[in-house]
Structure formats: structure tokens, C-alpha cells
Short mmCIF file of C-alpha atoms in Angstrom, two decimals:
data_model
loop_
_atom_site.label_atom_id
_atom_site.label_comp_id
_atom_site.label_asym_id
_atom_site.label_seq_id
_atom_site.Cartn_x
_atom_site.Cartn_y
_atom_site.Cartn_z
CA UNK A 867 -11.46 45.33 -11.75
CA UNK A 868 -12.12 42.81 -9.09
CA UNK A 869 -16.50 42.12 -9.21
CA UNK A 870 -18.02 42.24 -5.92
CA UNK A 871 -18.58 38.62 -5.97
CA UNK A 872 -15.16 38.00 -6.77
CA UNK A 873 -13.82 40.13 -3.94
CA UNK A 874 -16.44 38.27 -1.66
CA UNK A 875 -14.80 34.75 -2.53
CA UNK A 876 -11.21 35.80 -1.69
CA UNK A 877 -12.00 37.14 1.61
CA UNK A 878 -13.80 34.18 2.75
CA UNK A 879 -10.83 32.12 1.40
CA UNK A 880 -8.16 34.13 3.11
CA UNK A 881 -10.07 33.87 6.78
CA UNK A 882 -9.66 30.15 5.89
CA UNK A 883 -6.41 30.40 5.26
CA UNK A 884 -4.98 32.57 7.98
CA UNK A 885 -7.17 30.30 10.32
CA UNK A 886 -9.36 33.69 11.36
CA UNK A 887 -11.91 30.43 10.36
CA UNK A 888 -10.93 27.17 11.67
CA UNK A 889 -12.42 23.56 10.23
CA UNK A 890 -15.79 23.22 11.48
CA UNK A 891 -16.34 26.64 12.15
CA UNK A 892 -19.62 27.92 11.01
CA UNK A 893 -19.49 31.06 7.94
CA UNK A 894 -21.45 34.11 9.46
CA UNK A 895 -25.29 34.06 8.35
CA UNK A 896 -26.50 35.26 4.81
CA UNK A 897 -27.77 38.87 5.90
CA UNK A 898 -24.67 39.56 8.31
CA UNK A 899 -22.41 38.87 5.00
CA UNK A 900 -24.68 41.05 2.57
CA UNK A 901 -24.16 43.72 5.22
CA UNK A 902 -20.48 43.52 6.19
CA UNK A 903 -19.50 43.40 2.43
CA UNK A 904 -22.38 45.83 1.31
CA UNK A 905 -23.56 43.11 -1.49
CA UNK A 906 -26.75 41.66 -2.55
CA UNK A 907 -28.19 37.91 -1.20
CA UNK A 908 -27.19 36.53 -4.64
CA UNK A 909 -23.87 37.84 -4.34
CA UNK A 910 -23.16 35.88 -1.12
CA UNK A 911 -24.99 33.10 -2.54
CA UNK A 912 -23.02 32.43 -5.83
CA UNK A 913 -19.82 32.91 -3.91
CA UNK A 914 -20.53 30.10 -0.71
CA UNK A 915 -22.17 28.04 -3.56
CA UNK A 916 -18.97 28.35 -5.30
CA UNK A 917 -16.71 27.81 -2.35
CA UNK A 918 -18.63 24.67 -1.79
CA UNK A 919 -18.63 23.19 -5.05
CA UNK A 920 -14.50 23.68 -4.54
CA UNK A 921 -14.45 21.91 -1.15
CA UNK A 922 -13.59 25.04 0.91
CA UNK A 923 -16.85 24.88 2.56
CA UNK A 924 -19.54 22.66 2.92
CA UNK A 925 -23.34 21.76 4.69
CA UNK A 926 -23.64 19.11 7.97
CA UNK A 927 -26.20 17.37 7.98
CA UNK A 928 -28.80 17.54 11.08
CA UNK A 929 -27.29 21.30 11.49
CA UNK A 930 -28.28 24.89 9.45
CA UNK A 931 -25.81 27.25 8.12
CA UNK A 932 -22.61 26.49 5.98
CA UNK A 933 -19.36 25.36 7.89
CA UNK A 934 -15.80 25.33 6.67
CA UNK A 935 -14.72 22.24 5.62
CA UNK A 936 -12.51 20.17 7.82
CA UNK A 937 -10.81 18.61 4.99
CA UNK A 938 -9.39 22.42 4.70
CA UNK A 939 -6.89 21.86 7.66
CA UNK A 940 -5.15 19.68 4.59
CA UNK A 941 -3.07 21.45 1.42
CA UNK A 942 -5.09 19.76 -1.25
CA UNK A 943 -8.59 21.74 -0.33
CA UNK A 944 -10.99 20.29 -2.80
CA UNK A 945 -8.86 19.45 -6.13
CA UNK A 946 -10.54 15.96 -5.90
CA UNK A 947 -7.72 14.15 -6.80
CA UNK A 948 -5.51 11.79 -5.22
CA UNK A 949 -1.79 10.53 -5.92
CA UNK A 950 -1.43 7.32 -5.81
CA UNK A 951 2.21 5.66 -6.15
CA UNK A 952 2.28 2.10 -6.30
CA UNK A 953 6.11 -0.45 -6.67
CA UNK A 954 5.08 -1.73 -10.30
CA UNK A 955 1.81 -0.96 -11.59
CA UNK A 956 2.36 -3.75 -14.67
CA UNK A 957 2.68 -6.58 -12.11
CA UNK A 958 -0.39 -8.52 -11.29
CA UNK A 959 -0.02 -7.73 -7.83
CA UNK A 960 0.09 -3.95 -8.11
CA UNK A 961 -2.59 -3.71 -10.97
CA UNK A 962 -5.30 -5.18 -8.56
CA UNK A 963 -4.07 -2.99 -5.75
CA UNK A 964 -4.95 -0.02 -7.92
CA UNK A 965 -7.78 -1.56 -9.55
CA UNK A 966 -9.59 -1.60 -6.01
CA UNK A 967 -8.30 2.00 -5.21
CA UNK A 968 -9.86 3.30 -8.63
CA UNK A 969 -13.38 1.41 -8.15
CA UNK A 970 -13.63 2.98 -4.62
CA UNK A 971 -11.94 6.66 -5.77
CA UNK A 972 -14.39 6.82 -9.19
CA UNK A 973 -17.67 6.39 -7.44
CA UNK A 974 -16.26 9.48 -4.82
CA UNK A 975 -16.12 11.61 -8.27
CA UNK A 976 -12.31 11.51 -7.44
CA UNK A 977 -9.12 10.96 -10.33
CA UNK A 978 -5.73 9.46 -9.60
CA UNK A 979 -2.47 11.01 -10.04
CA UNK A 980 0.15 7.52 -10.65
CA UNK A 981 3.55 7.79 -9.94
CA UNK A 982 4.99 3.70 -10.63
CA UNK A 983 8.10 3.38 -8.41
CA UNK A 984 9.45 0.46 -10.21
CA UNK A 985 11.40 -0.32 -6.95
CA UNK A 986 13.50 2.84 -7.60
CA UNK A 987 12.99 5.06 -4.16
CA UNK A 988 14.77 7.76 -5.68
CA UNK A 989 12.29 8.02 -8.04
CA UNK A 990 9.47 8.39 -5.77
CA UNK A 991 11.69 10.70 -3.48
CA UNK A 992 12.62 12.53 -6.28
CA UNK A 993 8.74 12.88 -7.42
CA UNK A 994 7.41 13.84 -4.00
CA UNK A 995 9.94 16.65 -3.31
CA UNK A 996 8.88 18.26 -6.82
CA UNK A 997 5.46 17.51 -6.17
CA UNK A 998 2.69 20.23 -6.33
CA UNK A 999 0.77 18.98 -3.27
CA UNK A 1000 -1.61 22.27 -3.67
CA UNK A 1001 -3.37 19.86 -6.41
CA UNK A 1002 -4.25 16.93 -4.73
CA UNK A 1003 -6.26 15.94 -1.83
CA UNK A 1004 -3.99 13.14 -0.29
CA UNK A 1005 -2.13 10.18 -1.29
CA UNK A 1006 -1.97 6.70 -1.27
CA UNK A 1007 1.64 4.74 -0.76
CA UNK A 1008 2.91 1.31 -0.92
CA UNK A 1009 6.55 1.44 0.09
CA UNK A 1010 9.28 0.86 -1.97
CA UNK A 1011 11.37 -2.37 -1.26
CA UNK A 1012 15.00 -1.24 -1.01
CA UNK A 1013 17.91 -2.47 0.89
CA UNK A 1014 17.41 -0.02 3.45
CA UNK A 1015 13.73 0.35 3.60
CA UNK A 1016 13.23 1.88 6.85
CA UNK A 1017 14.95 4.74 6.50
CA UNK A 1018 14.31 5.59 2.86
CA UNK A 1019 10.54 5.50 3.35
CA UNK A 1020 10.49 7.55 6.45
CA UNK A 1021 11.85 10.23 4.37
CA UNK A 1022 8.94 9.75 2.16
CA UNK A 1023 6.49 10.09 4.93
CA UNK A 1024 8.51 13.08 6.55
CA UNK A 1025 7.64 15.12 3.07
CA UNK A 1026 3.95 14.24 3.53
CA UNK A 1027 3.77 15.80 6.98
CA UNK A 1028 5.82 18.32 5.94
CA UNK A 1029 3.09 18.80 3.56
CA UNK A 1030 0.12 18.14 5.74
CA UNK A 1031 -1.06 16.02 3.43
CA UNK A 1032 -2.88 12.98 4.29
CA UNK A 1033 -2.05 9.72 3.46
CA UNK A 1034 -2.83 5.90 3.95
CA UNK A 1035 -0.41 3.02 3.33
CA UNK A 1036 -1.30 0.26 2.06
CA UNK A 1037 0.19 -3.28 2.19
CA UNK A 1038 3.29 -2.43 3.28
CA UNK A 1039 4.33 -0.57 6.65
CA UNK A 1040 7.01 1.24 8.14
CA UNK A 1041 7.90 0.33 12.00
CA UNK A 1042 7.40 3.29 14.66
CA UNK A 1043 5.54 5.14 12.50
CA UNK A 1044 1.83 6.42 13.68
CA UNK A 1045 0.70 6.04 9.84
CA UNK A 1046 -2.94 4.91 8.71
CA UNK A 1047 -2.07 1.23 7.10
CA UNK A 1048 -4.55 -1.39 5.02
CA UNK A 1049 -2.35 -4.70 4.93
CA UNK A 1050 -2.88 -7.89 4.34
CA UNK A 1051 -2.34 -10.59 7.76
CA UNK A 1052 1.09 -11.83 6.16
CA UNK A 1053 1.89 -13.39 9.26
CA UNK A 1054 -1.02 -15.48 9.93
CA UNK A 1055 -0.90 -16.85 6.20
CA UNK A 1056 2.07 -17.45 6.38
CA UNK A 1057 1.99 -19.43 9.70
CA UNK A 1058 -1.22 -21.68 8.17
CA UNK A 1059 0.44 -22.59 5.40
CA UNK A 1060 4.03 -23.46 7.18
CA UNK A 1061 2.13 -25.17 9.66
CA UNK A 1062 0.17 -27.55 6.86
CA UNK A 1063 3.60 -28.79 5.63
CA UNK A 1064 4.98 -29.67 8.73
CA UNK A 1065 1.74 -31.41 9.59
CA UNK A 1066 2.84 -33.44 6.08
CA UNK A 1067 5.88 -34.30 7.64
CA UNK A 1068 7.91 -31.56 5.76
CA UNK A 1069 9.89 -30.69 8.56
CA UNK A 1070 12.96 -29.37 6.86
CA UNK A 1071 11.71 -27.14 4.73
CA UNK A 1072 13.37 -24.20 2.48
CA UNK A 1073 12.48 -20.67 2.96
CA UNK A 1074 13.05 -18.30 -0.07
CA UNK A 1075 13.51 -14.52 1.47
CA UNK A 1076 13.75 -11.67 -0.30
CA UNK A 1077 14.76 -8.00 1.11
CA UNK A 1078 13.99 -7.17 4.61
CA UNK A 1079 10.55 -4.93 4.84
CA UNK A 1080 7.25 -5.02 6.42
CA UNK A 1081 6.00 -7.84 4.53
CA UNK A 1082 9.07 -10.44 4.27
CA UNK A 1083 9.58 -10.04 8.03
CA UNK A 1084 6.23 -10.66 9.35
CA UNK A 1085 5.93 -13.82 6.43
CA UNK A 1086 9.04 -14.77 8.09
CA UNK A 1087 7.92 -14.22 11.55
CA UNK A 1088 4.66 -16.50 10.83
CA UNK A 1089 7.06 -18.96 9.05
CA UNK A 1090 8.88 -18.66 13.17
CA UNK A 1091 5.54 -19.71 14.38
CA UNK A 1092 4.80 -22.56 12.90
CA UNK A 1093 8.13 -24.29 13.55
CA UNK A 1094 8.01 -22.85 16.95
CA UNK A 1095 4.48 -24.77 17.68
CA UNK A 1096 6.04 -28.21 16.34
CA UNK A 1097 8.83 -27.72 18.44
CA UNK A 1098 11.18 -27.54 15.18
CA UNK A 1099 14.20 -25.56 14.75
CA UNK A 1100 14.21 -23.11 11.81
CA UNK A 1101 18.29 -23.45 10.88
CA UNK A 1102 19.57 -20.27 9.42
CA UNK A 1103 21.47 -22.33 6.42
CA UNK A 1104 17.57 -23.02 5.55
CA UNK A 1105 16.84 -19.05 4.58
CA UNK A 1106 18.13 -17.95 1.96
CA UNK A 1107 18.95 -14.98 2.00
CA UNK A 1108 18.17 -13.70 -2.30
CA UNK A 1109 18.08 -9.51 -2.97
CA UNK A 1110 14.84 -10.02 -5.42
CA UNK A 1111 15.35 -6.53 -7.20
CA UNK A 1112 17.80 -7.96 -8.55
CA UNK A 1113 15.28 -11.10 -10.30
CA UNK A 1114 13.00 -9.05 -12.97
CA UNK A 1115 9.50 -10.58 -13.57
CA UNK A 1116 9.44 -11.59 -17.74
CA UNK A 1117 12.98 -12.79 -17.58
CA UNK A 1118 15.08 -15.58 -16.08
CA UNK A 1119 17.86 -14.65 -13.80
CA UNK A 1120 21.01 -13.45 -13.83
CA UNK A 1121 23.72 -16.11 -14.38
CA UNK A 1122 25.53 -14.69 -11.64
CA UNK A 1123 22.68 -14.52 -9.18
CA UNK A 1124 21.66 -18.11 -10.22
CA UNK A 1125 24.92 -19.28 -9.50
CA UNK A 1126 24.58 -17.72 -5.73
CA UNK A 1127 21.15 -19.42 -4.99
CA UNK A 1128 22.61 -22.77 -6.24
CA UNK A 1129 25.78 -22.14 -3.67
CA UNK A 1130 22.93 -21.38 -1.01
CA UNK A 1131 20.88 -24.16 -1.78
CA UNK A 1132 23.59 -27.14 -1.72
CA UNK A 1133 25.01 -25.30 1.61
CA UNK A 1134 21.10 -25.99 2.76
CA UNK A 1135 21.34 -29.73 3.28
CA UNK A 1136 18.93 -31.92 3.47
CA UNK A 1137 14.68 -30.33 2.36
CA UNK A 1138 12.02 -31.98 1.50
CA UNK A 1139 9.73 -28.53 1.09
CA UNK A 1140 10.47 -25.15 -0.78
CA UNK A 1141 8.28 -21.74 0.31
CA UNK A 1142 8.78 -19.28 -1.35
CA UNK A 1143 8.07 -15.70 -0.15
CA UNK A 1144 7.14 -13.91 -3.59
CA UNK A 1145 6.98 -15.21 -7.44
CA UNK A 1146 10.05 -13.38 -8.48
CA UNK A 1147 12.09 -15.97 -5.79
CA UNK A 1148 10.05 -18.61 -6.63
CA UNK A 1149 11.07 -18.61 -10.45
CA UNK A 1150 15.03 -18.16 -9.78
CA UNK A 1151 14.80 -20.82 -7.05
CA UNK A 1152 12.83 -23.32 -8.93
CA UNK A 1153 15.36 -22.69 -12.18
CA UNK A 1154 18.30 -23.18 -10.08
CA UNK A 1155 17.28 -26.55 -8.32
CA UNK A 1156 16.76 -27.91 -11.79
CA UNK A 1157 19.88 -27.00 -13.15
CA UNK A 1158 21.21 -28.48 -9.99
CA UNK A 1159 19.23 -31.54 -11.16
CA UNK A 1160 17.01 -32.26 -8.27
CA UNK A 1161 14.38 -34.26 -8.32
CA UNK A 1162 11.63 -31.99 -8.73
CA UNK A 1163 9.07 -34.62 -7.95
CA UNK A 1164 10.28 -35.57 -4.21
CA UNK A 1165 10.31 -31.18 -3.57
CA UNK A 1166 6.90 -29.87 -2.14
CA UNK A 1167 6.68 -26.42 -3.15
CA UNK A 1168 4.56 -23.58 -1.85
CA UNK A 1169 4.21 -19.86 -2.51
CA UNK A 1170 3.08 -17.13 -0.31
CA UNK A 1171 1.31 -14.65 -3.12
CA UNK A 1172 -1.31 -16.14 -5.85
CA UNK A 1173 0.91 -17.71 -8.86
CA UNK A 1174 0.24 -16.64 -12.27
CA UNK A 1175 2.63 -20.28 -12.91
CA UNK A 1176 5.90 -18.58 -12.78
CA UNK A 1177 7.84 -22.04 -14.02
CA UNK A 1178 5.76 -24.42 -15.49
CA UNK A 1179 5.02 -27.39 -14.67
CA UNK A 1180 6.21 -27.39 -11.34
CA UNK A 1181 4.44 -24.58 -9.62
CA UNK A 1182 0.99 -25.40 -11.92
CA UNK A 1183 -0.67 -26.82 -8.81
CA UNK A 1184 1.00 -26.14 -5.28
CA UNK A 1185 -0.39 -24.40 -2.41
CA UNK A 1186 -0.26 -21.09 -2.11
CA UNK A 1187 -1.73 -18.00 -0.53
CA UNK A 1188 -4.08 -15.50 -2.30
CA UNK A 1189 -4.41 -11.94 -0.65
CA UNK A 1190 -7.32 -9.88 -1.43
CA UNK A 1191 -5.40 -7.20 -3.09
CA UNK A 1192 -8.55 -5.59 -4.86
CA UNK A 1193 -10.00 -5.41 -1.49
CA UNK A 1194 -7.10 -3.95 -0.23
CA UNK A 1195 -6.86 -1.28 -2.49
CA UNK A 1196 -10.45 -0.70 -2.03
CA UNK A 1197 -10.18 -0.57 2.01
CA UNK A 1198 -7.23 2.21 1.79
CA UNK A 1199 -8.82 4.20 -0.92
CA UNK A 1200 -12.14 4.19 1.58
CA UNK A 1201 -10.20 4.80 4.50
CA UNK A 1202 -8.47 7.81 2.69
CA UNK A 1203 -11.79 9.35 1.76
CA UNK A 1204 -13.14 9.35 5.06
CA UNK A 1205 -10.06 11.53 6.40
CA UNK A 1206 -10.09 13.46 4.20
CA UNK A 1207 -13.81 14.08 4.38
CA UNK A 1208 -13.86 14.25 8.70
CA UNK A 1209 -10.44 15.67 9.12
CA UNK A 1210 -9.73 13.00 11.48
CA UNK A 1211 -6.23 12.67 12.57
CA UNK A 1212 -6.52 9.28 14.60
CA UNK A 1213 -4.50 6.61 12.95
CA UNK A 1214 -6.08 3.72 11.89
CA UNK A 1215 -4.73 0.46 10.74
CA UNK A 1216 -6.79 -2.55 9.10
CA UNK A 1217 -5.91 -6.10 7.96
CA UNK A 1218 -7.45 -7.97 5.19
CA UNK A 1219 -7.34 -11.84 5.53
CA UNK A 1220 -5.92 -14.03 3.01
CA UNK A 1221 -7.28 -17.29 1.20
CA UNK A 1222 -4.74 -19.99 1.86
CA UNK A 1223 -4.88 -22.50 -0.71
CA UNK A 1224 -3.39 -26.32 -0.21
CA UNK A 1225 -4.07 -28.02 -3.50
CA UNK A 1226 -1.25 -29.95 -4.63
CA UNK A 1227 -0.17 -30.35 -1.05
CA UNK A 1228 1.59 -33.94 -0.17
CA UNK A 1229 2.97 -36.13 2.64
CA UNK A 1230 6.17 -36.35 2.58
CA UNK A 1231 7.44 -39.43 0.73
#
């Protein structure tokens, strides 16, 4: 048989949940609940302090009473937990996204739920669809790089709203979409350190692109700038065009694939400068001009993300573009927290700046 307190508990919780008590709305008084239910003060007191302690309801500061929590209008409702699904959690890049998310979610007394896409979409599809989202309190997403990107992570998104769960992005975004973003200024990087060869004279440089999302295009659209400033043409023979899911970090590439970067390289002509747009291009670039036996000495490389060396000795010192991915992952786990804690719906989007590093940079011979 259902205990007095018990029965007390579930009626609060179902004027929650049929909305009979909206988010923000204030729980009648102590003595009007001990009458209307015909129980005791420490009856209604074990079952708000209860509902509290779960996140259904909560205290404002500056005001008296108990209100219902606004972080109710989501599914989660208190599990204080948050899923957090991240490309390829091994990579350096990756681990100090999450890193920063799990300093800022362990000091909110919140876990982390990992789902590691390893650029399979399906996978993360596939997850979220079988998802219980009554166990978590939102989510945190950095969108899979896929052929087509757009589309693929909309339906990702769709299953979050769908959900009413809420969510941030971080690092990566999806065009169009009113979604809460924490991103690094890829663009304006990428400009500075464009615009720093070509003040060395490297005016036809190489541009290493990998799949088309968020990230590449804006990289590329700062690469636009800088060119566009000098007055410089960026030929399209100069991009090449690489699918980098198909290069896997730890192992050289694909014969095959190495054999179509060295086609797109001699159909380049004439560089003095390589910038590349990630380490995985970087590598399978680097490995093809030497087998193409180019004078690695008279080639100015650059990378857009820090360089953990991918071919030594050539990329030991170059310049190169450090984002603050701890800080990052910090910023979006924050920025979760707070909607979740106010409810708010207003979508908010912050960028972290870079460190652009030009060691090892040279005029052009």
C-alpha cells in the first residue's frame, strides 16, 4: 500500500507533468498541502525535500516558497547526467574537448554519458534514436564529418527536439539551424596565418581540404580572405580536394589515395607554401610530395590545428594554429548548465580565439 508520503510525491509530480504546474510556478504553501492531502507538516516536508533533491523542484533565491523547476520543461528532470558524443575521443583533439567538458560538468556534481562517433553518423543516429533521453539532462554534440554533413546532422538535431532535450554544439555547426554553438574563430585563424605567408612572398600556396563542414569551409573562407586582401587569385587546381575519412590517424595512407594526392599535386603547378587544414591531410600530403621527390626544404609548410609532429622532421617546427579546445569544451559544458538550470530557450553562440603560431615561418627563397 501506497504511504501517505508516497502518494503526496506522485501527485505533485503528475501536476508537473500534465503542466496543471508550469516551470516557475510556485508549489501551494506548507499548511494548504497538509490540508488538501490530510497529512502531517513532515509529510509535505520529506516529500518537496525529496522532489528537490531530484530536480523537480527547487528554492529562488531573493523569493520564499518552493517553485517548480524550469529545467522541468526538459525530459531529463534532474538525472544529473549529460550525454556527451564527441567524433574520436582517442584523438588529441577530441580528448581535450572532453577534458574541458568533464572539469566544468564534475564541479556541477554532474556524470557524462560518451557515445565516440568515430566519424560513423550512423552510429550516432543509430544511438540517439535508441536513446533513453528520460535519463539524462541534455547533451553535448560535435558533428560528425560525413560527405553529406548537412543533412545527416540535422537529423540528429531533429531527434533532440523531438525529444525536448537541450543541447549545445560545440566546435562544429550546422547552417540554418537556431542551435546554441561554442566554436573556435576558424576563419580568422585561418586568414592570419594565410595572410603571414603571403606577406613572405608565398603567393602560390597549396591548400589541403578535407570534407566540406562547418569548420573546413569557414578555414577555407579565411584562407579567401587573405588572398582576397593581397589582391591574389586563389586557383582552384591549388585545393585539393582529399576525403580525410578515408586517411586514419596511426597509419600512413592508402596506396590508392596516395596515388590521387600525388595526381592532384603535380596537376597544382608551381607552390612554394603547403597549408594544411587538419593533421590527418597534413601527413598524406607531406608523404606524397616526398615520394614525388620534392624538395622538402624550398616547401613552407603550415597547419591549421596544433601538431603532435605528424611526419617528422618536416612538420617539427612550422607555423601552425592552436585552438583552445579545453576551453572550448569548458565554455559548452557551462553554457549547457546554465540552460538547463534557467530554462532559457534563447540561442546562444560563442567563439573562442585561437593562438596562431609562426615559428619556422620563412621568406620565400
Amino acid at each position: 500500500m501506497e504511504s501517505k508520503y508516497e502518494t503526496l510525491k506522485r501527485n505533485l509530480l503528475e501536476d508537473i507533468q500534465s503542466g496543471r504546474l508550469k516551470p516557475g510556478d510556485q508549489i501551494p504553501p506548507q499548511r494548504e498541502m497538509e490540508e488538501i492531502y490530510g497529512v502531517s507538516r513532515i509529510t509535505v516536508k520529506k516529500a518537496v525535500a525529496d522532489l528537490i533533491q531530484e530536480g523537480a523542484l527547487e528554492h529562488l533565491k531573493g523569493k520564499k516558497g518552493v517553485f517548480v523547476r524550469k529545467q522541468s520543461v526538459f525530459s531529463g528532470g534532474g538525472s544529473k547526467t549529460i550525454a556527451v558524443a564527441l567524433d574520436d575521443i582517442t584523438s588529441f583533439y577530441d580528448s581535450n574537448l572532453l577534458k574541458g567538458i568533464e572539469d566544468c560538468l564534475w564541479k556541477q556534481d554532474y556524470h557524462t554519458i560518451i557515445c565516440n562517433a568515430n566519424r560513423n553518423i550512423d552510429k550516432v543516429e543509430e544511438y540517439f534514436r535508441s536513446f533513453d533521453f528520460s535519463k539524462i539532462d541534455g547533451i553535448i554534440y560535435l558533428p560528425v564529418v560525413v560527405a553529406d554533413y548537412e543533412e545527416r546532422n540535422r537529423r540528429i538535431l531533429e531527434i533532440f527536439r523531438e525529444k525536448a532535450v537541450p543541447f549545445v554544439l560545440i566546435d562544429q555547426y550546422i547552417r540554418g539551424e537556431p542551435a546554441n554553438l561554442v566554436s573556435t574563430d576558424h576563419r580568422n585563424a585561418a586568414r592570419e596565418i594565410c595572410r603571414a605567408l603571403i606577406e613572405r612572398d608565398h603567393r602560390n600556396i597549396l591548400i589541403g581540404k578535407g570534407l566540406d563542414c562547418y569548420a573546413v569551409d569557414e578555414r577555407i573562407s579565411g584562407i579567401v580572405d587573405a588572398h582576397r586582401a593581397a589582391g591574389l587569385p586563389l586557383a582552384d587546381r591549388r585545393v585539393l580536394e582529399i576525403n580525410d575519412n578515408l586517411l586514419v590517424p596511426g597509419r600512413d595512407p592508402n596506396p590508392s589515395e596516395l596515388d590521387k594526392i600525388k595526381e592532384m599535386i603535380l596537376a597544382a603547378g608551381e607552390f612554394s607554401a603547403f597549408y594544411a587544414i587538419n593533421n590527418r591531410i597534413m601527413k598524406a600530403v607531406v608523404l606524397a610530395m616526398v615520394d614525388l621527390g620534392l624538395d622538402m626544404n624550398r616547401i613552407q609548410l603550415a597547419l591549421h590545428n596544433e601538431v603532435n609532429k605528424p611526419v617528422p622532421p618536416y612538420t617539427d617546427n612550422i607555423p601552425h594554429i592552436i585552438p583552445h579546445l579545453h576551453k572550448i569544451g569548458l565554455e559548452g559544458a557551462n553554457l549547457l548548465m546554465k540552460i538547463i538550470e534557467t530554462g532559457d530557450e534563447q540561442t546562444v553562440q560563442l567563439i573562442v580565439n585561437s593562438k596562431v603560431v609562426l615559428n619556422g615561418l620563412k621568406i620565400k627563397e
